[in-house]
């Protein structure tokens, strides 16, 4: 039995399709709302709960041998903070897995996550990774650059902004990323799953090109068939505006400062695509995936 958290996320959806198609192990998804799984909800077991409800972990772990922990939150929620949803929840999930006799634990974190990062999300993820690696489980850690897929929340927001005469960009737009398609990440995970009995590993998964945030926005604009100038908005202005929007709209805010700040933190690796290729996956360029020419 495989327990998958974050099944409705960018990578989670791509991975769930592959797990179901493989049919080697039954899949259980820890979800708050099964309807968000779409048609796949009838093909998996459902464990109701989420990362803010540690009491739901025990039932979710019953009979599980492998946990794939993709669940994360880049913004505070009414029921829990970024630190609780990413750091504390992962520590509790690891302890629940150890008590339940789970054998393998797969964990996902952004590249360069550090306890000293400016980002709350990165700090929480770094703390979570320490707990995973220190556990008694066979662990596999995937450190990702920017993971994306056509139609995801990030690209949908960019498409909406492209309807404006100019596209606003937070900060300088010079932070560097190596964007990797969610389907390529999912293929890497499937390859790692097939490698049973190996020592704990850490893979850095990146796409084949290094792009600045400005480059990513321009690539997305080409895929939408639109040409727009980019206007860089000073970071203090973005911070004040998004914090105000979050106070007014709460969880319904279109973006938060914690999320916007992530696009100013580079996530690159000198290893490039080496780790993905070691798993038999050759990642595609972002322009090829989006049809941007």
XYZ file of N, CA and C in Angstrom, residues 33-275:
729
model
N -10.860 16.927 0.747
C -12.049 16.900 -0.098
C -11.812 15.946 -1.264
N -12.350 14.722 -1.219
C -12.120 13.729 -2.280
C -12.550 14.213 -3.659
N -13.474 15.156 -3.723
C -13.937 15.635 -5.029
C -12.815 16.276 -5.828
N -11.802 16.792 -5.154
C -10.695 17.428 -5.857
C -9.831 16.418 -6.608
N -10.012 15.136 -6.324
C -9.284 14.097 -7.059
C -9.906 13.821 -8.421
N -11.102 14.348 -8.660
C -11.770 14.119 -9.935
C -12.105 12.650 -10.128
N -12.043 12.161 -11.364
C -12.391 10.759 -11.646
C -11.495 9.746 -10.931
N -10.296 10.177 -10.534
C -9.372 9.249 -9.877
C -9.842 8.835 -8.491
N -10.803 9.550 -7.924
C -11.226 9.220 -6.557
C -11.854 7.828 -6.456
N -12.359 7.286 -7.560
C -12.951 5.955 -7.521
C -11.892 4.877 -7.764
N -10.656 5.288 -8.035
C -9.589 4.329 -8.334
C -8.596 4.201 -7.187
N -8.818 4.961 -6.121
C -7.902 4.925 -4.984
C -8.697 4.796 -3.691
N -7.993 4.441 -2.631
C -8.597 4.503 -1.301
C -8.496 5.936 -0.789
N -9.467 6.336 -0.014
C -9.507 7.706 0.514
C -9.306 7.678 2.026
N -8.384 8.506 2.498
C -8.232 8.740 3.933
C -8.550 10.211 4.157
N -9.650 10.479 4.831
C -10.055 11.858 5.059
C -9.172 12.500 6.127
N -8.699 13.697 5.823
C -7.841 14.410 6.753
C -6.936 15.351 5.989
N -6.029 15.998 6.699
C -5.023 16.822 6.044
C -3.876 17.060 7.021
N -2.899 17.849 6.583
C -1.682 18.020 7.368
C -1.913 18.766 8.669
N -3.030 19.461 8.786
C -3.322 20.177 10.026
C -4.032 19.295 11.049
N -4.333 18.053 10.658
C -5.061 17.126 11.535
C -4.224 15.876 11.784
N -3.270 15.926 12.707
C -2.407 14.765 12.954
C -3.177 13.528 13.383
N -4.376 13.708 13.924
C -5.177 12.552 14.300
C -5.585 11.702 13.107
N -5.559 12.297 11.898
C -5.946 11.539 10.706
C -4.809 10.668 10.178
N -3.584 10.879 10.678
C -2.439 10.135 10.153
C -2.504 8.651 10.506
N -2.962 8.357 11.711
C -2.950 6.963 12.166
C -3.793 6.080 11.268
N -5.004 6.500 10.963
C -5.868 5.712 10.090
C -5.300 5.645 8.669
N -4.704 6.739 8.210
C -4.151 6.773 6.861
C -2.994 5.806 6.702
N -2.258 5.516 7.779
C -1.065 4.673 7.713
C -1.366 3.173 7.762
N -2.602 2.796 8.001
C -2.913 1.386 8.196
C -2.547 0.568 6.948
N -1.633 -0.397 7.110
C -1.242 -1.284 6.015
C -0.296 -0.668 5.001
N 0.194 0.538 5.272
C 1.044 1.253 4.312
C 2.508 0.831 4.464
N 3.172 0.611 3.331
C 4.599 0.301 3.320
C 5.434 1.454 2.780
N 4.817 2.313 1.959
C 5.540 3.451 1.363
C 4.704 4.713 1.501
N 5.315 5.765 2.014
C 4.673 7.082 2.078
C 5.352 7.995 1.076
N 4.554 8.649 0.240
C 5.064 9.673 -0.675
C 4.463 10.991 -0.215
N 5.298 11.804 0.425
C 4.800 13.020 1.083
C 5.056 14.239 0.208
N 4.052 14.564 -0.600
C 4.089 15.748 -1.455
C 3.327 16.918 -0.854
N 2.482 16.631 0.114
C 1.634 17.663 0.696
C 2.458 18.810 1.278
N 2.064 20.030 0.947
C 2.769 21.222 1.433
C 1.846 22.428 1.269
N 2.216 23.524 1.896
C 1.458 24.763 1.735
C 2.416 25.932 1.723
N 2.297 26.781 0.701
C 3.159 27.953 0.594
C 2.530 29.189 1.238
N 1.363 29.023 1.863
C 0.715 30.148 2.539
C 0.099 29.691 3.850
N -0.044 30.626 4.780
C -0.752 30.339 6.026
C -2.207 30.022 5.713
N -2.769 29.123 6.491
C -4.185 28.811 6.360
C -4.868 29.079 7.692
N -6.172 29.154 7.671
C -6.908 29.514 8.887
C -6.620 28.531 10.019
N -6.434 27.268 9.662
C -6.272 26.242 10.691
C -4.820 25.992 11.090
N -3.858 26.515 10.321
C -2.448 26.252 10.634
C -1.545 27.189 9.837
N -0.339 27.394 10.356
C 0.632 28.274 9.709
C 1.509 27.492 8.737
N 2.304 28.219 7.968
C 3.274 27.593 7.060
C 4.189 26.651 7.829
N 4.658 27.098 8.994
C 5.567 26.268 9.785
C 4.894 24.982 10.250
N 3.633 25.079 10.644
C 2.905 23.896 11.123
C 2.588 22.942 9.981
N 2.184 23.486 8.832
C 1.749 22.647 7.714
C 2.917 21.962 7.006
N 4.109 22.524 7.101
C 5.252 21.948 6.395
C 6.268 21.299 7.330
N 6.657 22.002 8.378
C 7.650 21.455 9.283
C 7.075 20.506 10.319
N 6.192 21.025 11.176
C 5.638 20.218 12.270
C 4.836 19.030 11.734
N 4.024 19.250 10.706
C 3.205 18.169 10.158
C 4.073 17.039 9.615
N 5.187 17.381 8.968
C 6.073 16.334 8.444
C 6.692 15.535 9.571
N 7.107 16.199 10.630
C 7.671 15.473 11.771
C 6.645 14.511 12.367
N 5.410 14.964 12.470
C 4.352 14.090 13.007
C 4.058 12.946 12.048
N 4.099 13.215 10.747
C 3.844 12.171 9.760
C 4.941 11.114 9.805
N 6.179 11.534 9.979
C 7.299 10.595 10.079
C 7.143 9.705 11.312
N 6.790 10.315 12.427
C 6.605 9.507 13.649
C 5.458 8.524 13.482
N 4.375 8.952 12.853
C 3.251 8.048 12.612
C 3.670 6.902 11.692
N 4.497 7.199 10.706
C 4.978 6.164 9.789
C 5.853 5.149 10.515
N 6.718 5.628 11.398
C 7.579 4.714 12.159
C 6.742 3.796 13.044
N 5.744 4.359 13.712
C 4.895 3.542 14.593
C 4.089 2.516 13.805
N 3.721 2.852 12.576
C 2.875 1.970 11.772
C 3.667 0.907 11.015
N 4.988 0.935 11.100
C 5.793 -0.061 10.413
C 6.019 0.240 8.936
N 5.893 1.496 8.555
C 6.188 1.904 7.170
C 7.668 1.654 6.893
N 7.977 1.264 5.667
C 9.358 0.959 5.309
C 10.058 2.110 4.585
N 9.341 2.779 3.677
C 9.974 3.796 2.826
C 9.218 5.115 2.935
N 9.990 6.214 2.900
C 9.388 7.543 3.018
C 10.020 8.444 1.960
N 9.191 8.935 1.045
C 9.639 9.840 -0.017
C 9.213 11.262 0.355
N 10.171 12.181 0.298
C 9.914 13.560 0.737
C 10.379 14.547 -0.326
N 9.660 15.669 -0.459
C 9.958 16.672 -1.469
C 10.227 18.016 -0.812
N 11.258 18.682 -1.292
C 11.656 19.965 -0.732
C 12.185 20.843 -1.856
N 12.140 22.167 -1.710
C 12.754 23.012 -2.727
C 14.278 22.981 -2.613
N 14.950 23.134 -3.735
C 16.403 23.270 -3.697
C 16.786 24.457 -2.818
N 17.918 24.302 -2.154
C 18.495 25.359 -1.318
C 17.637 25.707 -0.111
N 16.721 24.825 0.253
C 15.986 25.050 1.501
C 16.982 25.026 2.652
N 16.874 25.994 3.532
C 17.835 26.133 4.611
C 17.157 26.709 5.840
N 17.669 26.337 6.996
C 17.154 26.902 8.245
C 17.430 28.398 8.336
N 18.322 28.897 7.489
C 18.680 30.313 7.521
C 18.108 31.075 6.328
N 17.210 30.460 5.572
C 16.630 31.112 4.401
C 15.762 32.294 4.802
N 15.620 33.244 3.926
C 14.715 34.376 4.155
C 13.262 33.940 4.095
N 12.968 32.815 3.444
C 11.601 32.340 3.242
C 11.154 31.433 4.378
N 9.991 31.707 4.919
C 9.423 30.844 5.959
C 9.195 29.436 5.417
N 8.729 29.339 4.176
C 8.468 28.038 3.564
C 9.757 27.231 3.457
N 10.844 27.851 3.005
C 12.122 27.161 2.874
C 12.634 26.704 4.239
N 12.500 27.561 5.257
C 12.966 27.183 6.590
C 12.181 26.000 7.128
N 10.861 26.010 6.934
C 10.027 24.904 7.409
C 10.376 23.608 6.685
N 10.622 23.701 5.380
C 10.979 22.514 4.604
C 12.345 21.959 5.020
N 13.281 22.838 5.338
C 14.592 22.387 5.794
C 14.476 21.631 7.120
N 13.657 22.153 8.018
C 13.425 21.483 9.293
C 12.777 20.118 9.070
N 11.827 20.065 8.142
C 11.151 18.804 7.839
C 12.123 17.783 7.271
N 13.009 18.226 6.377
C 13.972 17.282 5.789
C 14.891 16.694 6.848
N 15.289 17.516 7.813
C 16.131 17.000 8.898
C 15.413 15.872 9.638
N 14.112 16.052 9.896
C 13.344 15.028 10.601
C 13.221 13.757 9.769
N 13.034 13.906 8.474
C 12.908 12.744 7.589
C 14.200 11.952 7.571
N 15.315 12.627 7.332
C 16.609 11.954 7.201
C 17.033 11.300 8.516
N 16.650 11.901 9.642
C 17.035 11.359 10.951
C 16.156 10.189 11.383
N 15.123 9.870 10.630
C 14.194 8.809 11.021
C 14.809 7.435 10.794
N 14.095 6.421 11.253
C 14.549 5.032 11.084
C 14.108 4.440 9.752
N 13.459 5.231 8.914
C 12.900 4.750 7.658
C 13.931 4.802 6.536
N 13.675 4.039 5.479
C 14.451 4.173 4.252
C 13.907 5.404 3.538
N 14.721 6.433 3.397
C 14.218 7.707 2.898
C 14.785 8.054 1.526
N 13.962 8.732 0.750
C 14.386 9.314 -0.524
C 13.902 10.754 -0.544
N 14.818 11.679 -0.723
C 14.490 13.101 -0.749
C 14.661 13.614 -2.174
N 13.652 14.321 -2.656
C 13.718 14.969 -3.960
C 13.741 16.476 -3.723
N 14.850 17.129 -4.096
C 14.955 18.579 -4.003
C 14.673 19.141 -5.390
N 13.634 19.963 -5.496
C 13.154 20.420 -6.790
C 13.470 21.885 -7.034
N 13.727 22.199 -8.293
C 13.643 23.585 -8.728
C 12.164 23.867 -8.965
N 11.829 24.880 -9.710
C 10.429 25.238 -9.939
C 9.728 24.140 -10.742
N 8.751 23.478 -10.134
C 7.959 22.451 -10.834
C 6.697 23.112 -11.385
N 6.362 22.775 -12.621
C 5.227 23.422 -13.284
C 4.535 22.421 -14.193
N 3.339 22.775 -14.641
C 2.644 22.021 -15.680
C 1.654 22.977 -16.342
N 1.370 22.797 -17.623
C 0.414 23.695 -18.285
C -0.910 23.751 -17.524
N -1.406 24.980 -17.302
C -2.677 25.144 -16.606
C -2.585 25.131 -15.107
N -1.370 25.054 -14.540
C -1.276 25.064 -13.078
C -1.588 26.463 -12.543
N -1.650 26.576 -11.232
C -2.073 27.833 -10.608
C -1.145 28.988 -10.972
N 0.157 28.742 -10.983
C 1.132 29.776 -11.298
C 0.979 30.269 -12.734
N 0.898 29.341 -13.687
C 0.773 29.737 -15.088
C -0.599 30.331 -15.386
N -1.619 29.859 -14.688
C -2.955 30.448 -14.867
C -2.969 31.902 -14.415
N -2.278 32.192 -13.295
C -2.186 33.568 -12.817
C -1.444 34.442 -13.825
N -0.351 33.901 -14.391
C 0.386 34.656 -15.404
C -0.484 34.919 -16.635
N -1.285 33.919 -17.018
C -2.147 34.099 -18.186
C -3.168 35.212 -17.932
N -3.704 35.262 -16.744
C -4.664 36.322 -16.419
C -3.981 37.690 -16.423
N -2.774 37.740 -15.892
C -2.062 39.016 -15.872
C -1.666 39.452 -17.277
N -1.521 38.482 -18.192
C -1.130 38.830 -19.559
C -2.246 39.551 -20.312
N -3.432 39.583 -19.734
C -4.532 40.351 -20.335
C -4.356 41.848 -20.090
N -3.475 42.208 -19.157
C -3.195 43.606 -18.867
C -2.267 44.178 -19.941
N -2.208 45.495 -20.058
C -1.286 46.095 -21.036
C 0.183 45.794 -20.740
N 0.513 45.650 -19.449
C 1.864 45.281 -19.029
C 1.740 44.182 -17.974
N 2.802 43.382 -17.829
C 2.788 42.304 -16.835
C 3.675 42.714 -15.661
N 3.106 42.853 -14.463
C 3.917 43.228 -13.300
C 4.765 42.048 -12.821
N 6.005 42.337 -12.468
C 6.926 41.340 -11.946
C 7.455 41.838 -10.608
N 7.363 40.991 -9.598
C 7.839 41.362 -8.269
C 9.364 41.408 -8.240
N 9.904 42.524 -7.761
C 11.350 42.627 -7.616
C 12.085 42.758 -8.935
N 13.330 42.284 -8.952
C 14.195 42.474 -10.116
C 13.918 41.498 -11.245
N 13.323 40.328 -10.920
C 13.086 39.306 -11.939
C 14.325 38.558 -12.355
N 15.434 38.739 -11.620
C 16.708 38.126 -12.017
C 17.014 36.810 -11.318
N 16.208 36.401 -10.334
C 16.458 35.127 -9.653
C 16.419 33.982 -10.661
N 17.334 33.034 -10.510
C 17.494 31.958 -11.492
C 16.834 30.660 -11.031
N 16.241 29.961 -11.995
C 15.575 28.683 -11.753
C 15.939 27.716 -12.883
N 15.699 26.440 -12.619
C 15.843 25.411 -13.648
C 14.505 24.662 -13.703
N 13.477 25.273 -14.311
C 12.118 24.728 -14.234
C 12.040 23.303 -14.767
N 11.287 22.473 -14.042
C 11.127 21.075 -14.438
C 9.645 20.734 -14.491
N 9.248 20.089 -15.569
C 7.865 19.690 -15.805
C 7.439 18.664 -14.773
N 6.232 18.820 -14.240
C 5.722 17.907 -13.223
C 5.712 16.459 -13.713
N 5.444 16.239 -14.994
C 5.448 14.879 -15.525
C 6.842 14.262 -15.471
N 7.882 15.079 -15.688
C 9.248 14.566 -15.583
C 9.582 14.224 -14.137
N 9.118 15.053 -13.198
C 9.315 14.741 -11.779
C 8.630 13.424 -11.431
N 7.397 13.260 -11.889
C 6.639 12.042 -11.597
C 7.346 10.811 -12.159
N 7.915 10.931 -13.349
C 8.655 9.805 -13.925
C 9.879 9.460 -13.077
N 10.539 10.484 -12.533
C 11.683 10.240 -11.646
C 11.245 9.489 -10.389
N 10.113 9.882 -9.833
C 9.616 9.221 -8.621
C 9.288 7.757 -8.909
N 8.655 7.501 -10.041
C 8.315 6.119 -10.395
C 9.578 5.273 -10.545
N 10.621 5.860 -11.117
C 11.881 5.124 -11.265
C 12.502 4.842 -9.904
N 12.439 5.816 -8.996
C 12.990 5.612 -7.658
C 12.193 4.569 -6.881
N 10.873 4.549 -7.079
C 10.038 3.539 -6.418
C 10.445 2.135 -6.803
N 10.877 1.959 -8.045
C 11.251 0.626 -8.534
C 12.581 0.150 -7.948
N 13.313 1.061 -7.348
C 14.625 0.718 -6.784
C 14.469 0.363 -5.313
N 14.036 -0.807 -5.048
C 13.806 -1.241 -3.665
C 15.112 -1.699 -3.023
N 15.198 -1.496 -1.719
C 16.335 -2.012 -0.964
C 17.602 -1.186 -1.075
N 17.542 -0.017 -1.707
C 18.729 0.822 -1.810
C 18.871 1.694 -0.563
N 20.098 2.152 -0.269
C 20.261 3.066 0.873
C 19.541 4.370 0.608
N 19.309 5.115 1.666
C 18.608 6.386 1.530
C 19.356 7.296 0.556
N 18.580 8.025 -0.285
C 19.162 8.831 -1.341
C 18.550 10.233 -1.342
N 19.283 11.163 -1.978
C 18.778 12.518 -2.198
C 19.016 12.884 -3.659
N 17.969 13.243 -4.366
C 18.062 13.609 -5.774
C 17.717 15.083 -5.944
N 18.521 15.791 -6.737
C 18.209 17.165 -7.089
C 17.650 17.155 -8.507
N 16.375 17.522 -8.631
C 15.684 17.426 -9.914
C 15.512 18.814 -10.528
N 16.113 18.980 -11.707
C 16.086 20.265 -12.385
C 15.866 20.050 -13.872
N 15.357 21.076 -14.522
C 15.177 21.045 -15.961
C 16.479 21.345 -16.685
N 16.471 21.287 -18.022
C 17.709 21.390 -18.798
C 18.181 22.809 -19.083
N 17.475 23.827 -18.610
C 17.887 25.201 -18.891
C 17.749 26.050 -17.637
N 18.633 27.025 -17.532
C 18.591 27.961 -16.412
C 17.943 29.251 -16.898
N 16.829 29.612 -16.258
C 16.057 30.776 -16.669
C 15.866 31.722 -15.501
N 15.938 33.006 -15.778
C 15.565 33.985 -14.762
C 14.040 34.015 -14.659
N 13.544 34.636 -13.605
C 12.093 34.756 -13.478
C 11.523 35.526 -14.662
N 12.231 36.570 -15.105
C 11.794 37.290 -16.304
C 11.706 36.352 -17.509
N 12.711 35.492 -17.671
C 12.707 34.538 -18.794
C 11.493 33.617 -18.722
N 11.163 33.165 -17.516
C 10.019 32.269 -17.341
C 8.725 32.973 -17.736
N 8.584 34.222 -17.305
C 7.380 34.982 -17.653
C 7.293 35.163 -19.166
N 8.403 35.477 -19.792
C 8.391 35.672 -21.256
C 8.067 34.364 -21.985
N 8.597 33.258 -21.481
C 8.280 31.955 -22.082
C 6.788 31.674 -21.977
N 6.212 31.954 -20.800
C 4.774 31.755 -20.619
C 3.976 32.654 -21.552
N 4.403 33.903 -21.691
C 3.691 34.834 -22.576
C 3.691 34.328 -24.012
N 4.820 33.794 -24.474
C 4.874 33.247 -25.837
C 3.898 32.087 -25.990
N 3.782 31.261 -24.943
C 2.857 30.122 -25.022
C 1.403 30.587 -25.072
N 1.123 31.769 -24.502
C -0.234 32.325 -24.551
C -0.487 33.073 -25.855
N 0.566 33.249 -26.646
C 0.428 33.985 -27.898
C 0.301 35.475 -27.684
N 0.921 35.987 -26.579
C 0.804 37.408 -26.277
C 2.187 38.021 -26.068
N 2.310 39.260 -26.453
C 3.527 40.035 -26.216
C 3.183 41.186 -25.282
N 3.854 41.224 -24.163
C 3.609 42.289 -23.199
C 4.948 42.727 -22.586
N 5.107 44.026 -22.370
C 6.300 44.464 -21.629
C 6.173 44.081 -20.159
N 7.319 43.848 -19.535
C 7.351 43.517 -18.107
C 7.666 44.778 -17.320
N 6.951 44.979 -16.236
C 7.190 46.126 -15.351
C 7.578 45.589 -13.980
N 8.782 45.933 -13.525
C 9.263 45.449 -12.236
C 8.756 46.350 -11.114
N 8.079 45.718 -10.174
C 7.493 46.445 -9.043
C 8.421 46.272 -7.841
N 8.844 47.357 -7.200
C 9.749 47.238 -6.049
C 9.194 46.293 -4.992
N 10.095 45.513 -4.420
C 9.699 44.500 -3.446
C 8.881 45.074 -2.275
N 9.257 46.215 -1.682
C 8.440 46.739 -0.570
C 7.004 47.037 -0.978
N 6.821 47.508 -2.211
C 5.469 47.795 -2.686
C 4.667 46.502 -2.824
N 5.294 45.467 -3.395
C 4.623 44.169 -3.553
C 4.268 43.605 -2.183
N 5.211 43.668 -1.259
C 4.980 43.124 0.074
C 3.790 43.786 0.750
N 3.756 45.122 0.735
C 2.644 45.828 1.378
C 1.321 45.519 0.686
N 1.328 45.492 -0.641
C 0.094 45.242 -1.376
C -0.464 43.855 -1.130
N 0.417 42.840 -1.148
C -0.067 41.466 -0.968
C -0.461 41.200 0.485
N 0.226 41.810 1.419
C -0.166 41.629 2.827
C -1.547 42.240 3.071
N -1.801 43.367 2.439
C -3.115 43.990 2.556
C -4.184 43.118 1.910
N -3.895 42.571 0.722
C -4.845 41.702 0.035
C -5.160 40.464 0.867
N -4.136 39.944 1.543
C -4.340 38.749 2.367
C -5.204 39.070 3.583
N -5.018 40.247 4.170
C -5.847 40.623 5.319
C -7.304 40.784 4.906
N -7.516 41.309 3.719
C -8.877 41.548 3.240
C -9.550 40.265 2.773
N -8.830 39.479 1.955
C -9.437 38.303 1.311
C -9.162 36.997 2.036
N -8.221 36.984 2.971
C -7.913 35.746 3.682
C -7.364 34.682 2.745
N -7.819 33.448 2.925
C -7.324 32.333 2.110
C -7.707 32.471 0.636
N -8.671 33.345 0.331
C -9.101 33.531 -1.056
C -8.210 34.499 -1.825
N -7.185 35.077 -1.168
C -6.289 36.013 -1.842
C -5.632 35.341 -3.041
N -5.518 36.061 -4.161
C -4.960 35.470 -5.382
C -3.490 35.113 -5.218
N -2.800 35.805 -4.316
C -1.402 35.504 -4.011
C -1.075 36.110 -2.656
N -0.037 35.593 -2.019
C 0.420 36.137 -0.744
C 1.878 36.565 -0.888
N 2.333 37.366 0.074
C 3.725 37.789 0.028
C 4.658 36.591 0.176
N 4.309 35.619 1.022
C 5.152 34.436 1.187
C 5.340 33.707 -0.143
N 4.307 33.686 -0.972
C 4.402 33.033 -2.282
C 5.211 33.876 -3.262
N 4.962 35.187 -3.291
C 5.699 36.055 -4.202
C 7.189 36.060 -3.879
N 7.508 35.974 -2.599
C 8.906 35.989 -2.182
C 9.674 34.791 -2.739
N 8.975 33.669 -2.940
C 9.632 32.464 -3.461
C 10.220 32.702 -4.841
N 9.635 33.622 -5.615
C 10.127 33.888 -6.966
C 11.341 34.815 -6.969
N 11.825 35.167 -5.790
C 13.037 35.967 -5.688
C 14.180 35.165 -5.082
N 13.947 33.861 -4.862
C 14.973 32.999 -4.266
C 15.416 31.979 -5.310
N 16.671 32.008 -5.754
C 17.133 31.070 -6.789
C 17.034 29.625 -6.327
N 16.648 28.745 -7.242
C 16.669 27.303 -6.969
C 17.328 26.618 -8.162
N 18.635 26.540 -8.103
C 19.412 25.904 -9.167
C 20.415 24.936 -8.551
N 20.920 24.041 -9.365
C 21.926 23.088 -8.926
C 23.002 22.954 -9.986
N 24.237 22.824 -9.542
C 25.342 22.611 -10.474
C 25.247 21.247 -11.141
N 24.424 20.357 -10.579
C 24.272 19.013 -11.141
C 23.384 19.012 -12.383
N 22.651 20.093 -12.582
C 21.788 20.151 -13.760
C 20.797 18.997 -13.787
N 20.735 18.299 -14.917
C 19.782 17.193 -15.079
C 20.391 15.832 -14.726
N 21.583 15.828 -14.136
C 22.300 14.565 -13.905
C 21.495 13.586 -13.058
N 20.862 14.073 -11.986
C 20.130 13.159 -11.099
C 18.889 12.607 -11.781
